Amino acid sequence: MKFHLALWCLLCLAMTLFMFSCGKSSGSDGNSDGDSDGDSDGDSDGDTDGDGDTDSDSDTDGDTDADSDTDSDGDTDADSEPVLCEAPLACHADCSRYDGAVEVPGICEGEDEGDMCCDMAPGTPDADTDTDGDTDSDSDTDGDSDSDTDADGDGYPEFLGAGCDVTFGEYGVENANLPNPFEFNDGSIVSSMEDWECRRAEIKKDLEEYEVGPKPAPPEVSATYSGGKLNVTVKTADGQITLSGSISSSGGDCIIIGTPSSSLGGLGCKTLNFTESQVMMNDHMSSKGDPNDPYFKVYPELWVEAINGSEKSIGTKAIGSYSAWSWGVSRLIDGLELTQEQHGIDLTKIGVTGCSYGGKMALWAGALDERIALTIAHESGGGGSPAWRTSEDMPGDVEDIDSTNWAWFKDELATRKPHLLPHDHHELVAMVAPRAFLGLPGDPGNSWLGPESAAKSISAARKVWKAMGIEDHAGMVVHNNGGGHCSPSDKQKQAAQAFVDRFLLGKESTNTDIMDAGSTKADPSGVVDWNLDPIN
């Protein structure tokens, strides 16, 4: 009996020791993993996957999305596994052309070979690896793809100076001379090509503030090309419009965009005409703007009716046609880029030309889009290459601020005095630099076109190219043989061909050191009180 009792006690003691041992190894959760978190994965984080973090998935990224990626942005993305690129993403040849857009992993199914998947705008679902809520790959929230904290976009091919911190100059300071194109509004002077990029941006601010209003940054664009026809669809949050045109079959791998047509022909390049009514109507007989123009479907905020009691003062307060038309030309260039594999045009060989109001259009387009390699402004008249100041001072009936068409400009330009502006149109011409420019002023017998004003303005602007060491990238031939408006003289045709040969057809040895004013007074010394030092 004593033996059995002793044996029983020993068994109870053994069971007690066993239970105690199990309690130490399993914790208070009743399992055998050594923690007290309620799972059996062997860690102490409270989940059941054993990956060492506190979420319920089986990866180690620290989020709770149950995906198989290794980042911690909290989405179920395919950062390392590209998926089909579809809305709100879009396939484009180059994401960097669109302000704020960035390339993301994605398969562009059915698109052109080489297209990349682009996240087009802040606020759409992202495929990056940070948690700042925008669509770029940095860790700030400014919506662009650089590593700073402003929203400047740091420029884009159409406008490389978009990131410059500049503002418009002061109106009201009397200056009878043409302003120094190298002088910033704060009085500092351009000393490098980098400075010039920002000075260009400052001149653009002046032109937008006092003349034509803003040219918006590139929106979402898609395009098709088939049978010689280019169709470009432009979309914003407010709507969409389509621009179209036919590309000629003859010509080399360069292209000349006619605004709205070329009075010089293709000169060995293919041609594409810009139909301005697809953006904003042009009515030579009226200065009234039209809120039903296609442009206001995508930018309705830029229609601001102006009613000031006179015919020349009832355009729009916010925008002028030359800003909208320049924007339209840029969208055609977007379309050329998106369809490059179909048409085979070399996108470094784009020219633009037009005559009369189209000559103005060509100049504005070339000044405001740095992808245009050659700008030819033919008989552009006031609002084009002639400076407002010199046109104001010319005798006779010259197109100036008081007499131009007011749908072409912001309404308030009608109230401005040219000698009080912080800028003038020799600087609009100079904005083309260092790219190539050819001015073709009209016959001296046609005073309305202001050939003398244009010749002096272009001569003053050419000093910018000279300071860059490329004076022969800018030229001029004044029409001196009579003839009708927009009928170029033989010398003008020869000069145009030379500039196309060199800058679009690749004949680099062609002489473009061409400045032929004929009998027209072109010396700007009477309206220029500055010299430009060389820059590099």
Coordinates of C-alpha atoms in Angstrom, one line a residue:
M1 CA 0.0 0.0 0.0
K2 CA 2.8 2.4 0.9
F3 CA 4.6 1.5 -2.3
H4 CA 1.5 2.2 -4.4
L5 CA 1.0 5.5 -2.7
A6 CA 4.6 6.6 -3.3
L7 CA 4.3 5.6 -6.9
W8 CA 1.1 7.7 -7.2
C9 CA 2.8 10.8 -5.7
L10 CA 5.8 10.4 -8.1
L11 CA 3.4 10.3 -11.1
C12 CA 1.6 13.5 -9.8
L13 CA 4.9 15.3 -9.4
A14 CA 6.0 14.3 -12.9
M15 CA 2.7 15.6 -14.4
T16 CA 3.0 18.9 -12.5
L17 CA 6.6 19.4 -13.8
F18 CA 5.5 18.6 -17.3
M19 CA 2.6 21.1 -17.2
F20 CA 4.9 23.7 -15.8
S21 CA 7.4 23.1 -18.6
C22 CA 4.7 23.4 -21.3
G23 CA 3.5 26.7 -19.8
K24 CA 6.9 28.2 -20.1
S25 CA 7.3 27.3 -23.7
S26 CA 3.9 28.2 -25.0
G27 CA 3.2 31.4 -23.1
S28 CA -0.3 32.4 -22.1
D29 CA -1.9 31.9 -25.5
G30 CA -2.1 28.2 -25.1
N31 CA 0.0 27.3 -28.1
S32 CA 3.5 26.1 -28.4
D33 CA 5.3 28.9 -30.2
G34 CA 6.8 30.6 -27.2
D35 CA 5.0 33.9 -27.3
S36 CA 1.7 35.2 -26.0
D37 CA 0.3 36.7 -29.2
G38 CA -2.4 34.1 -29.9
D39 CA -0.8 32.7 -33.0
S40 CA 1.4 29.8 -33.6
D41 CA 3.9 31.3 -36.1
G42 CA 6.8 31.5 -33.7
D43 CA 7.1 35.3 -33.5
S44 CA 5.5 37.7 -31.1
D45 CA 3.7 40.1 -33.5
G46 CA 0.2 38.8 -33.3
D47 CA -0.2 37.7 -36.9
T48 CA -0.2 34.2 -38.3
D49 CA 2.3 34.4 -41.1
G50 CA 5.7 34.4 -39.4
D51 CA 7.2 37.1 -41.4
G52 CA 8.3 39.2 -38.5
D53 CA 6.0 42.2 -39.0
T54 CA 2.6 42.9 -37.5
D55 CA 0.4 42.6 -40.5
S56 CA -1.7 39.7 -41.6
D57 CA 0.1 39.1 -44.9
S58 CA 3.0 36.9 -45.7
D59 CA 5.5 39.5 -46.9
T60 CA 7.8 41.7 -44.9
D61 CA 6.9 45.1 -46.2
G62 CA 5.0 46.2 -43.1
D63 CA 1.8 47.0 -44.8
T64 CA -1.6 45.2 -44.6
D65 CA -2.4 44.9 -48.2
A66 CA -1.9 41.1 -48.5
D67 CA 0.0 41.6 -51.7
S68 CA 3.3 40.0 -52.6
D69 CA 5.4 43.1 -53.2
T70 CA 8.2 44.2 -50.9
D71 CA 7.5 47.9 -50.6
S72 CA 5.4 49.6 -47.9
D73 CA 3.2 51.9 -49.9
G74 CA 0.1 50.2 -48.7
D75 CA -1.3 49.3 -52.2
T76 CA -1.6 46.1 -54.1
D77 CA 0.5 47.4 -56.8
A78 CA 2.6 45.8 -59.5
D79 CA 5.8 47.8 -58.8
S80 CA 8.0 44.9 -59.8
E81 CA 5.4 43.1 -61.9
P82 CA 4.2 45.2 -64.9
V83 CA 0.5 44.9 -65.7
L84 CA -1.6 46.3 -68.6
C85 CA -1.3 50.0 -68.9
E86 CA -4.9 51.3 -69.0
A87 CA -7.0 54.2 -67.6
P88 CA -6.2 56.2 -65.6
L89 CA -2.7 55.4 -66.9
A90 CA -1.9 56.1 -70.6
C91 CA 0.7 55.0 -73.1
H92 CA 2.9 57.6 -74.7
A93 CA 6.2 57.8 -76.5
D94 CA 7.7 60.0 -73.7
C95 CA 6.1 60.7 -70.3
S96 CA 8.4 63.6 -69.7
R97 CA 6.5 65.7 -72.3
Y98 CA 3.6 66.0 -69.9
D99 CA 3.8 68.3 -66.9
G100 CA 3.8 66.1 -63.8
A101 CA 3.5 62.8 -65.6
V102 CA 6.0 60.0 -64.8
E103 CA 6.8 56.6 -66.3
V104 CA 5.4 53.6 -64.3
P105 CA 5.6 49.8 -64.9
G106 CA 2.9 48.8 -67.4
I107 CA 2.5 46.9 -70.6
C108 CA 1.3 49.1 -73.6
E109 CA -0.7 46.4 -75.3
G110 CA -1.5 47.2 -78.9
E111 CA 0.4 50.5 -78.8
D112 CA 3.5 51.6 -80.7
E113 CA 6.7 49.7 -79.9
G114 CA 8.7 51.6 -77.4
D115 CA 5.7 53.4 -75.8
M116 CA 5.9 53.8 -72.1
C117 CA 3.2 53.7 -69.5
C118 CA 2.6 57.1 -68.0
D119 CA 0.8 58.2 -64.8
M120 CA -0.6 61.4 -66.2
A121 CA -1.5 63.5 -63.2
P122 CA -1.5 63.8 -59.4
G123 CA -4.4 62.1 -57.7
T124 CA -4.7 59.1 -60.0
P125 CA -3.8 55.6 -58.5
D126 CA -0.1 55.4 -58.4
A127 CA 2.4 52.7 -59.0
D128 CA 5.4 54.2 -57.1
T129 CA 6.9 53.1 -53.9
D130 CA 6.3 56.0 -51.6
T131 CA 3.3 57.1 -49.6
D132 CA 2.9 60.7 -50.5
G133 CA -0.2 60.3 -52.5
D134 CA 1.0 61.6 -55.8
T135 CA 2.0 59.7 -59.0
D136 CA 5.8 60.3 -59.0
S137 CA 8.7 58.5 -57.6
D138 CA 9.8 61.1 -55.1
S139 CA 8.7 61.6 -51.5
D140 CA 7.2 65.1 -51.7
T141 CA 3.7 66.0 -52.5
D142 CA 4.1 68.7 -55.2
G143 CA 2.9 66.4 -58.0
D144 CA 6.0 66.5 -60.1
S145 CA 8.7 64.0 -60.5
D146 CA 11.7 65.8 -59.1
S147 CA 13.0 65.8 -55.6
D148 CA 12.2 69.3 -54.6
T149 CA 9.1 70.6 -52.8
D150 CA 7.8 73.1 -55.3
A151 CA 5.4 72.3 -58.2
D152 CA 7.4 73.9 -60.9
G153 CA 7.7 70.8 -63.1
D154 CA 11.4 71.7 -63.7
G155 CA 10.6 72.4 -67.3
Y156 CA 9.4 70.2 -70.2
P157 CA 10.7 69.9 -73.8
E158 CA 8.2 72.5 -75.1
F159 CA 9.3 75.0 -72.4
L160 CA 12.5 74.2 -70.6
G161 CA 12.3 77.3 -68.4
A162 CA 9.1 76.3 -66.7
G163 CA 10.9 75.7 -63.5
C164 CA 12.4 79.2 -63.3
D165 CA 11.2 81.4 -60.5
V166 CA 10.3 84.5 -62.4
T167 CA 7.5 87.1 -62.7
F168 CA 6.4 89.8 -65.1
G169 CA 7.9 93.2 -65.2
E170 CA 6.4 96.5 -64.1
Y171 CA 4.2 98.4 -66.5
G172 CA 4.4 102.2 -66.4
V173 CA 8.2 102.9 -66.5
E174 CA 8.9 105.2 -69.5
N175 CA 11.5 103.7 -71.9
A176 CA 11.7 105.1 -75.5
N177 CA 14.3 102.5 -76.4
L178 CA 13.9 98.8 -77.0
P179 CA 14.5 97.0 -73.6
N180 CA 17.7 95.0 -73.1
P181 CA 16.8 91.4 -73.8
F182 CA 19.6 90.2 -71.5
E183 CA 18.4 92.3 -68.5
F184 CA 16.2 90.6 -65.9
N185 CA 13.4 92.6 -64.4
D186 CA 15.5 92.9 -61.2
G187 CA 18.3 94.5 -63.1
S188 CA 20.7 91.5 -63.2
I189 CA 22.2 90.5 -66.6
V190 CA 22.3 87.2 -68.4
S191 CA 25.8 85.7 -68.3
S192 CA 25.2 82.1 -69.4
M193 CA 22.9 79.9 -71.5
E194 CA 21.3 78.7 -68.2
D195 CA 20.5 82.3 -67.4
W196 CA 19.0 82.8 -70.8
E197 CA 16.6 80.0 -70.3
C198 CA 15.2 81.8 -67.2
R199 CA 15.3 85.1 -69.0
R200 CA 13.2 83.6 -71.8
A201 CA 10.7 82.5 -69.1
E202 CA 10.6 86.0 -67.8
I203 CA 9.9 87.5 -71.2
K204 CA 7.2 84.9 -71.6
K205 CA 5.6 86.1 -68.4
D206 CA 5.6 89.7 -69.7
L207 CA 4.0 88.6 -72.9
E208 CA 1.4 86.6 -71.1
E209 CA 0.6 89.3 -68.6
Y210 CA 0.3 92.2 -71.0
E211 CA -0.6 90.7 -74.4
V212 CA -1.9 87.1 -74.8
G213 CA -2.6 85.4 -71.5
P214 CA -1.2 82.1 -70.4
K215 CA -0.3 79.2 -72.6
P216 CA -1.3 76.1 -70.5
A217 CA 1.2 73.3 -69.9
P218 CA 0.7 70.1 -72.0
P219 CA -2.5 68.3 -71.1
E220 CA -3.3 64.6 -71.8
V221 CA -2.8 63.9 -75.6
S222 CA -3.4 60.9 -77.7
A223 CA -3.0 60.6 -81.5
T224 CA -3.4 58.4 -84.5
Y225 CA -1.8 58.5 -88.0
S226 CA -3.1 56.6 -91.0
G227 CA -3.3 57.3 -94.7
G228 CA -1.4 60.6 -94.3
K229 CA -4.0 61.9 -91.8
L230 CA -2.9 62.9 -88.3
N231 CA -5.6 63.1 -85.6
V232 CA -4.8 64.5 -82.2
T233 CA -7.2 64.3 -79.3
V234 CA -6.6 66.7 -76.4
K235 CA -8.3 66.0 -73.1
T236 CA -8.5 68.0 -69.8
A237 CA -10.8 67.6 -66.8
D238 CA -13.3 69.9 -68.5
G239 CA -13.6 68.3 -71.9
Q240 CA -11.8 67.2 -75.1
I241 CA -11.2 68.4 -78.6
T242 CA -9.6 66.9 -81.7
L243 CA -7.1 68.6 -84.1
S244 CA -6.4 67.0 -87.4
G245 CA -4.4 67.6 -90.6
S246 CA -2.9 65.9 -93.6
I247 CA 0.9 65.3 -93.9
S248 CA 2.1 65.6 -97.5
S249 CA 3.6 62.5 -99.0
S250 CA 6.5 64.3 -100.7
G251 CA 9.5 65.7 -98.9
G252 CA 12.4 64.5 -96.8
D253 CA 12.3 63.4 -93.1
C254 CA 11.6 67.0 -92.0
I255 CA 8.3 68.8 -91.7
I256 CA 7.1 72.4 -92.0
I257 CA 3.9 73.3 -90.2
G258 CA 2.0 76.0 -92.0
T259 CA 0.1 78.6 -89.9
P260 CA -2.4 78.1 -91.4
S261 CA -0.5 77.5 -94.6
S262 CA 3.0 78.1 -96.0
S263 CA 3.4 80.8 -98.6
L264 CA 6.9 79.3 -99.3
G265 CA 5.9 75.7 -100.0
G266 CA 7.6 72.7 -98.4
L267 CA 11.1 73.6 -99.5
G268 CA 12.1 70.0 -99.5
C269 CA 10.2 69.0 -96.4
K270 CA 6.8 67.4 -95.8
T271 CA 4.1 69.9 -94.8
L272 CA 1.3 69.9 -92.3
N273 CA -1.2 72.8 -92.1
F274 CA -2.5 74.0 -88.7
T275 CA -6.3 74.7 -89.0
E276 CA -6.7 77.5 -86.4
S277 CA -10.5 77.2 -86.3
Q278 CA -10.0 73.8 -84.6
V279 CA -8.8 75.8 -81.6
M280 CA -10.1 79.3 -82.0
M281 CA -11.9 81.0 -84.9
N282 CA -10.3 84.0 -86.7
D283 CA -12.5 86.8 -88.0
H284 CA -10.7 89.6 -89.7
M285 CA -13.8 91.7 -89.7
S286 CA -14.5 91.6 -86.0
S287 CA -12.5 91.8 -82.8
K288 CA -15.1 89.8 -80.8
G289 CA -14.1 86.6 -79.1
D290 CA -16.4 83.6 -79.1
P291 CA -17.1 81.5 -76.0
N292 CA -18.1 78.6 -78.3
D293 CA -14.6 78.2 -79.7
P294 CA -13.2 74.7 -79.2
Y295 CA -10.4 76.0 -77.0
F296 CA -12.9 77.0 -74.3
K297 CA -14.2 73.4 -74.1
V298 CA -10.9 72.3 -72.6
Y299 CA -10.1 75.6 -70.8
P300 CA -13.5 77.2 -69.9
E301 CA -11.8 79.3 -67.2
L302 CA -10.0 81.3 -69.9
W303 CA -13.2 82.7 -71.3
V304 CA -13.7 86.0 -69.5
E305 CA -15.9 88.4 -71.5
A306 CA -14.7 91.9 -71.9
I307 CA -17.2 94.6 -72.6
N308 CA -15.6 98.0 -72.6
G309 CA -17.7 99.9 -75.0
S310 CA -15.5 99.9 -78.1
E311 CA -15.2 97.4 -80.9
K312 CA -11.4 96.9 -80.3
S313 CA -12.1 96.2 -76.6
I314 CA -14.5 93.3 -76.7
G315 CA -12.3 90.3 -77.1
T316 CA -11.5 88.4 -73.9
K317 CA -9.9 89.5 -70.7
A318 CA -8.0 86.3 -70.0
I319 CA -6.6 85.1 -73.3
G320 CA -5.6 86.2 -76.8
S321 CA -5.7 84.1 -80.0
Y322 CA -2.0 83.9 -80.4
S323 CA -1.6 82.1 -77.0
A324 CA -4.4 79.6 -78.0
W325 CA -3.1 79.1 -81.5
S326 CA 0.5 78.5 -80.2
W327 CA -0.9 75.9 -77.9
G328 CA -2.7 74.3 -80.8
V329 CA 0.5 74.1 -82.9
S330 CA 2.2 72.5 -79.8
R331 CA -0.5 69.9 -79.6
L332 CA 0.1 69.0 -83.3
I333 CA 3.7 68.5 -82.4
D334 CA 2.7 66.2 -79.6
G335 CA 0.7 64.2 -82.1
L336 CA 3.8 64.0 -84.4
E337 CA 5.8 62.6 -81.5
L338 CA 3.2 60.0 -80.5
T339 CA 3.0 58.7 -84.1
Q340 CA 6.6 59.1 -85.1
E341 CA 7.0 55.4 -86.0
Q342 CA 4.2 55.6 -88.5
H343 CA 5.2 58.8 -90.4
G344 CA 9.0 58.5 -89.9
I345 CA 9.6 62.3 -89.5
D346 CA 12.7 63.3 -87.6
L347 CA 11.3 65.3 -84.7
T348 CA 14.5 67.4 -84.4
K349 CA 13.6 68.8 -87.9
I350 CA 10.4 70.7 -87.3
G351 CA 9.8 74.1 -88.9
V352 CA 6.9 76.6 -88.8
T353 CA 6.0 79.4 -91.2
G354 CA 3.1 81.6 -92.1
C355 CA 2.3 85.0 -93.6
S356 CA 0.4 88.0 -92.4
Y357 CA -1.7 87.1 -89.3
G358 CA -0.2 83.6 -90.0
G359 CA 3.3 85.1 -89.8
K360 CA 2.4 86.3 -86.3
M361 CA 1.1 82.9 -85.5
A362 CA 4.4 81.3 -86.7
L363 CA 6.5 83.6 -84.6
W364 CA 4.5 83.1 -81.5
A365 CA 4.5 79.3 -82.0
G366 CA 8.2 79.2 -82.6
A367 CA 9.0 81.5 -79.6
L368 CA 6.8 79.4 -77.2
D369 CA 7.8 75.9 -78.3
E370 CA 11.4 74.9 -78.1
R371 CA 10.9 71.7 -80.1
I372 CA 10.6 73.9 -83.3
A373 CA 14.0 74.0 -84.9
L374 CA 13.3 76.8 -87.5
T375 CA 10.8 79.7 -87.4
I376 CA 10.1 81.7 -90.6
A377 CA 7.9 84.8 -90.0
H378 CA 6.7 86.2 -93.4
E379 CA 5.2 89.7 -93.5
S380 CA 3.9 89.4 -89.9
G381 CA 3.0 93.0 -89.3
G382 CA 2.2 94.5 -85.9
G383 CA 1.9 91.9 -83.2
G384 CA 4.6 89.9 -84.9
S385 CA 8.3 90.8 -85.5
P386 CA 7.8 94.6 -85.5
A387 CA 8.3 96.2 -82.1
W388 CA 5.4 98.0 -80.7
R389 CA 7.6 101.0 -79.8
T390 CA 9.1 101.5 -83.3
S391 CA 5.7 100.9 -85.0
E392 CA 4.2 103.6 -82.8
D393 CA 6.9 106.0 -83.8
M394 CA 6.6 105.3 -87.6
P395 CA 4.9 107.8 -89.9
G396 CA 1.9 106.6 -91.9
D397 CA -0.7 103.9 -91.4
V398 CA 1.2 101.3 -89.5
E399 CA -0.4 98.4 -87.6
D400 CA 0.3 99.1 -84.0
I401 CA -1.4 98.7 -80.6
D402 CA -4.1 101.1 -81.4
S403 CA -5.1 99.5 -84.7
T404 CA -4.5 95.7 -84.6
N405 CA -7.2 93.1 -84.3
W406 CA -8.3 92.8 -80.7
A407 CA -9.5 89.2 -80.7
W408 CA -5.8 88.3 -81.3
F409 CA -4.7 89.7 -77.9
K410 CA -6.0 90.2 -74.4
D411 CA -8.5 93.0 -74.2
E412 CA -6.5 95.2 -71.9
L413 CA -3.6 95.5 -74.4
A414 CA -5.8 98.1 -76.0
T415 CA -5.2 100.4 -73.0
R416 CA -1.4 100.0 -72.9
K417 CA 1.1 102.5 -74.2
P418 CA 4.1 100.8 -75.9
H419 CA 6.8 102.9 -74.3
L420 CA 5.6 101.9 -70.9
L421 CA 5.7 98.1 -71.5
P422 CA 8.6 96.2 -69.7
H423 CA 9.1 94.3 -73.0
D424 CA 8.8 94.5 -76.7
H425 CA 8.7 92.3 -79.8
H426 CA 12.4 92.2 -80.5
E427 CA 12.4 90.0 -77.4
L428 CA 9.6 87.8 -78.8
V429 CA 11.9 87.2 -81.8
A430 CA 14.9 86.7 -79.5
M431 CA 12.9 84.0 -77.6
V432 CA 13.5 81.7 -80.6
A433 CA 17.3 81.8 -79.8
P434 CA 19.4 79.7 -79.9
R435 CA 17.2 77.9 -82.5
A436 CA 17.0 79.3 -86.1
F437 CA 14.9 82.3 -87.2
L438 CA 14.3 84.0 -90.5
G439 CA 12.3 87.2 -90.8
L440 CA 10.8 88.2 -94.1
P441 CA 9.3 91.7 -93.7
G442 CA 7.0 93.1 -96.4
D443 CA 7.6 95.6 -99.1
P444 CA 8.5 99.2 -98.0
G445 CA 5.6 100.4 -100.1
N446 CA 3.1 98.7 -97.8
S447 CA 3.4 100.8 -94.7
W448 CA 0.7 98.9 -92.8
L449 CA 3.1 95.9 -92.4
G450 CA 5.7 98.1 -90.8
P451 CA 8.7 96.8 -92.7
E452 CA 11.1 99.4 -91.1
S453 CA 9.9 98.6 -87.6
A454 CA 10.3 94.9 -88.3
A455 CA 13.8 95.3 -89.8
K456 CA 15.0 97.3 -86.7
S457 CA 13.4 94.9 -84.3
I458 CA 14.9 91.8 -86.0
S459 CA 18.3 93.5 -86.2
A460 CA 18.1 94.3 -82.5
A461 CA 17.1 90.7 -81.7
R462 CA 20.0 89.3 -83.7
K463 CA 22.4 90.7 -81.2
V464 CA 21.2 87.8 -78.9
W465 CA 22.3 85.2 -81.4
K466 CA 25.6 87.1 -81.8
A467 CA 26.2 87.0 -78.1
M468 CA 25.8 83.2 -78.3
G469 CA 28.3 83.0 -81.1
I470 CA 25.7 81.8 -83.6
E471 CA 24.8 85.1 -85.4
D472 CA 24.1 83.2 -88.6
H473 CA 21.3 81.3 -87.0
A474 CA 19.1 84.4 -87.4
G475 CA 18.5 86.2 -90.7
M476 CA 16.3 88.7 -92.6
V477 CA 15.4 89.6 -96.1
V478 CA 13.0 92.6 -96.7
H479 CA 10.8 92.3 -99.8
N480 CA 12.0 95.0 -102.1
N481 CA 10.5 94.2 -105.5
G482 CA 6.9 95.3 -105.1
G483 CA 4.3 92.7 -105.6
G484 CA 1.3 91.5 -103.6
H485 CA 1.0 90.7 -100.0
C486 CA 2.3 87.2 -99.1
S487 CA 4.1 86.9 -102.4
P488 CA 7.7 86.4 -101.5
S489 CA 10.4 87.9 -103.6
D490 CA 13.1 85.7 -105.2
K491 CA 15.6 86.8 -102.6
Q492 CA 13.2 85.8 -99.8
K493 CA 12.6 82.4 -101.4
Q494 CA 16.4 81.8 -101.7
A495 CA 16.9 82.8 -98.1
A496 CA 14.1 80.5 -96.9
Q497 CA 15.6 77.6 -98.9
A498 CA 19.0 78.2 -97.4
F499 CA 17.7 78.2 -93.8
V500 CA 15.7 75.0 -94.5
D501 CA 18.7 73.4 -96.2
R502 CA 20.9 74.0 -93.2
F503 CA 18.6 73.6 -90.2
L504 CA 16.0 71.0 -91.5
L505 CA 17.7 69.1 -94.4
G506 CA 21.1 68.8 -92.7
K507 CA 23.2 70.6 -95.2
E508 CA 25.4 72.2 -92.5
S509 CA 27.7 74.0 -94.9
T510 CA 24.9 76.2 -96.3
N511 CA 25.5 79.9 -95.8
T512 CA 22.8 81.5 -93.6
D513 CA 24.6 84.7 -92.7
I514 CA 21.9 86.6 -94.5
M515 CA 20.8 90.2 -93.6
D516 CA 19.4 92.0 -96.6
A517 CA 17.3 95.1 -95.7
G518 CA 17.5 96.6 -99.2
S519 CA 16.5 100.2 -99.1
T520 CA 14.8 99.8 -95.7
K521 CA 16.4 101.4 -92.7
A522 CA 17.3 98.5 -90.4
D523 CA 20.0 100.0 -88.2
P524 CA 18.6 99.7 -84.6
S525 CA 21.2 102.0 -83.0
G526 CA 18.7 104.8 -82.6
V527 CA 16.4 102.6 -80.4
V528 CA 19.1 100.5 -78.7
D529 CA 21.2 101.8 -75.8
W530 CA 22.7 98.5 -74.7
N531 CA 25.4 96.0 -75.8
L532 CA 25.4 92.3 -75.1
D533 CA 28.5 90.5 -73.8
P534 CA 29.2 87.0 -75.1
I535 CA 27.7 84.1 -73.2
N536 CA 28.2 80.3 -73.3

